[in-house]
XYZ file of C-alpha atoms in Angstrom:
269
model
C 77.283 135.192 144.954
C 80.606 133.409 145.469
C 79.334 130.493 143.411
C 78.290 132.841 140.595
C 81.689 134.551 140.699
C 83.492 131.205 140.539
C 81.331 130.094 137.621
C 82.002 133.348 135.772
C 85.740 132.998 136.355
C 85.692 129.423 135.077
C 83.713 130.528 132.001
C 86.192 133.334 131.322
C 89.112 130.893 131.506
C 87.301 128.594 129.104
C 86.648 131.445 126.659
C 90.271 132.632 126.874
C 91.500 129.098 126.281
C 89.216 128.728 123.263
C 90.358 132.045 121.797
C 94.005 131.097 122.388
C 93.480 127.708 120.721
C 91.851 129.320 117.682
C 94.620 131.903 117.341
C 97.285 129.220 117.772
C 95.577 127.171 115.084
C 95.552 130.074 112.630
C 99.202 130.794 113.432
C 100.125 127.170 112.747
C 98.238 127.211 109.437
C 99.968 130.462 108.427
C 103.385 129.024 109.346
C 102.776 125.797 107.403
C 101.480 127.654 104.334
C 104.439 130.051 104.444
C 106.933 127.177 104.501
C 105.065 125.383 101.730
C 104.966 128.477 99.503
C 108.782 128.640 99.645
C 109.191 125.288 97.848
C 111.089 125.866 94.619
C 109.413 123.937 91.818
C 110.474 125.786 88.694
C 113.784 124.382 87.507
C 113.567 121.524 89.991
C 111.219 119.176 88.127
C 112.272 115.548 88.123
C 110.161 114.892 85.046
C 108.145 117.365 83.007
C 107.128 115.936 79.642
C 103.431 116.623 79.021
C 103.436 114.358 75.962
C 104.732 111.233 77.749
C 103.279 110.870 81.232
C 102.482 107.130 81.194
C 105.152 105.046 82.928
C 105.515 101.352 83.769
C 104.565 100.133 87.243
C 107.225 97.510 88.109
C 107.734 96.873 84.417
C 105.305 95.211 81.997
C 103.831 92.599 84.316
C 101.349 91.019 81.927
C 103.988 88.750 80.438
C 106.847 88.870 82.962
C 107.267 88.775 86.761
C 107.247 92.258 88.276
C 110.491 94.008 89.140
C 112.568 91.989 86.677
C 114.887 92.991 83.851
C 112.566 91.283 81.349
C 109.529 93.222 82.613
C 111.418 96.519 82.508
C 112.781 95.846 79.020
C 109.381 94.996 77.536
C 107.792 98.088 79.079
C 110.538 100.236 77.559
C 110.133 98.499 74.184
C 106.395 99.232 74.322
C 107.064 102.927 74.839
C 107.414 103.587 78.572
C 109.715 106.596 79.108
C 110.280 105.564 82.718
C 109.900 102.665 85.125
C 108.917 102.398 88.762
C 110.692 99.742 90.787
C 110.716 98.765 94.457
C 113.947 98.607 96.426
C 115.183 97.457 99.827
C 118.517 98.480 101.294
C 120.607 96.037 103.348
C 122.814 98.118 105.685
C 125.101 95.144 106.380
C 125.911 94.282 102.776
C 125.405 97.841 101.458
C 123.289 96.388 98.669
C 119.994 97.464 97.105
C 117.696 94.596 96.188
C 114.836 95.130 93.743
C 111.714 93.640 95.324
C 108.225 94.698 96.370
C 108.268 92.520 99.493
C 111.079 92.105 102.034
C 113.726 89.884 100.391
C 114.026 86.283 101.583
C 117.065 83.982 101.297
C 115.388 81.771 98.681
C 114.089 84.621 96.499
C 115.899 85.460 93.240
C 118.095 88.518 93.668
C 118.115 91.505 91.354
C 120.400 94.330 92.407
C 119.603 97.958 91.621
C 123.107 98.323 90.256
C 122.265 95.675 87.626
C 119.196 97.652 86.523
C 121.221 100.840 86.164
C 123.928 98.969 84.285
C 121.346 97.426 81.922
C 119.388 100.560 81.002
C 121.735 103.439 81.821
C 120.499 106.800 80.582
C 117.821 105.369 78.262
C 115.024 105.964 80.780
C 113.948 107.666 84.003
C 113.773 105.736 87.285
C 111.189 106.012 90.068
C 112.616 104.185 93.097
C 110.017 103.221 95.699
C 112.323 102.880 98.721
C 110.352 100.361 100.762
C 112.411 100.301 103.964
C 113.812 103.833 104.097
C 111.557 104.720 107.040
C 112.877 101.708 108.981
C 116.545 102.650 108.602
C 118.560 104.668 111.096
C 119.609 108.118 109.876
C 123.166 106.835 109.570
C 122.109 103.953 107.325
C 119.730 106.203 105.373
C 122.578 108.650 104.749
C 124.755 105.765 103.545
C 121.956 104.632 101.212
C 121.593 108.147 99.775
C 125.321 108.360 99.109
C 125.387 104.946 97.431
C 122.464 105.727 95.120
C 124.080 109.018 94.131
C 127.373 107.215 93.459
C 125.712 104.496 91.358
C 123.753 107.117 89.438
C 126.938 108.963 88.542
C 128.654 105.739 87.489
C 125.870 104.097 85.453
C 123.205 106.646 84.578
C 122.580 110.235 85.751
C 121.309 111.707 89.012
C 118.673 113.886 87.281
C 117.108 110.691 85.883
C 116.439 109.223 89.342
C 113.688 109.929 91.877
C 113.402 108.315 95.310
C 109.958 107.957 96.889
C 109.157 107.288 100.557
C 106.729 108.162 103.345
C 109.656 109.456 105.450
C 110.153 113.114 104.536
C 113.056 113.727 106.907
C 115.133 110.912 105.379
C 114.222 111.934 101.850
C 116.006 115.205 102.622
C 119.267 113.212 102.737
C 118.926 112.454 99.023
C 118.399 116.109 98.175
C 121.879 116.750 99.567
C 123.294 114.468 96.864
C 121.276 115.988 94.030
C 118.793 113.114 93.780
C 115.121 113.976 93.216
C 112.561 112.952 95.825
C 108.799 112.524 96.239
C 106.739 112.128 99.393
C 104.222 109.283 99.326
C 101.136 111.114 100.583
C 97.419 110.458 101.057
C 94.375 112.689 100.653
C 91.646 110.061 100.692
C 88.425 111.582 99.277
C 86.414 109.267 101.548
C 87.676 111.041 104.676
C 85.583 113.537 106.594
C 86.118 117.240 105.922
C 88.041 117.647 109.189
C 90.311 114.670 108.520
C 90.910 115.913 104.995
C 92.035 119.319 106.294
C 94.368 117.582 108.728
C 95.999 115.545 105.952
C 96.340 118.622 103.727
C 98.133 120.528 106.486
C 100.293 117.522 107.368
C 101.309 117.030 103.731
C 102.030 120.736 103.252
C 104.119 120.774 106.427
C 106.219 117.765 105.416
C 106.764 119.060 101.881
C 107.597 122.575 103.054
C 109.752 121.646 106.031
C 111.968 119.358 103.940
C 111.838 121.171 100.602
C 110.296 118.249 98.709
C 108.828 119.439 95.369
C 106.781 116.326 94.509
C 104.190 114.010 96.046
C 102.946 110.595 94.951
C 99.433 109.270 95.487
C 97.759 105.889 95.215
C 94.726 106.499 93.016
C 92.257 105.444 95.739
C 93.831 107.977 98.109
C 93.938 110.738 95.537
C 91.554 113.627 96.051
C 90.651 115.325 92.732
C 91.314 118.680 94.435
C 94.991 117.815 95.074
C 96.333 120.062 92.259
C 94.431 122.982 93.816
C 95.456 122.430 97.443
C 99.085 121.629 96.508
C 99.775 124.152 93.733
C 103.556 124.131 94.309
C 103.856 120.364 94.000
C 104.454 118.001 91.092
C 101.961 115.127 91.340
C 102.654 111.457 90.550
C 99.735 108.978 90.590
C 99.626 105.172 90.682
C 98.333 102.695 89.590
C 96.015 103.587 86.668
C 94.833 100.780 84.400
C 91.786 102.414 82.775
C 92.237 104.418 79.585
C 89.744 107.176 80.423
C 91.129 107.712 83.923
C 94.638 107.909 82.491
C 93.494 110.468 79.912
C 91.752 112.601 82.551
C 94.823 112.632 84.802
C 97.202 113.273 81.914
C 95.194 116.404 81.074
C 96.057 117.932 84.476
C 99.219 120.070 84.135
C 100.475 119.349 87.668
C 100.192 115.567 87.200
C 103.595 114.695 85.771
C 103.724 110.866 85.980
C 101.042 108.164 85.804
C 101.977 104.553 86.550
C 100.206 101.668 84.861
C 100.295 97.860 84.690
C 98.623 97.886 81.278
C 99.880 98.728 77.808
C 98.595 102.305 77.813
C 101.731 103.746 76.257
C 99.881 104.643 73.062
C 98.506 107.567 75.086
C 102.050 108.963 75.055
C 102.834 111.133 72.076
C 105.970 110.325 70.020
């Protein structure tokens, strides 16, 4: 009898724990969705031109090295309304270097300031901040201030968007009136459970830090993204097939599509 009583008590504790876990899970989902729903998108778009969604990925790289003035200029001449470029910040020198890989002493240097000085307000800029997540908050805050200062001097803050996987540090740029986008992932190859986890994680990060946009690598882009993130502007990279570009451009929430190819004829005049 004592054994039966102990077993029943243990079962009751297990049931109570399960019920508590389920309720806690629903509460967490409700909290995350509530925060996400408060994101202000209207009036806060970085870029919203349905006729010209095709941008250059690191410039026009078919004839020039990526992330160079020549590559950017040719992409713009071909009709790109915006360019994506990769940047690294050096906290010691307070300089931004344009490069996809960590800069080395023997690599040619292109400073972000030079790019802004060259193209000014002619185009929009998508800055993939490669080492933002590695910086201390102090250095990240310094970087945000410097980009805002350069934007005011050479171009315009509304023409600039900073992308990173670090949502908390992206919030520093919002303080200076610089647009931001969270580099996210909703890989369609994931299991249903893993997909739900990534949806909740992405919603939490966007909602907690007030980030109105998310960027996705095409292989980690779930076609249901516009439905599960209805309050979010979507940017997708890198699309080099005409039909895929057309399909994405037809989605209202997809605002920017990066390409390595000359697909700019898909943009309307």
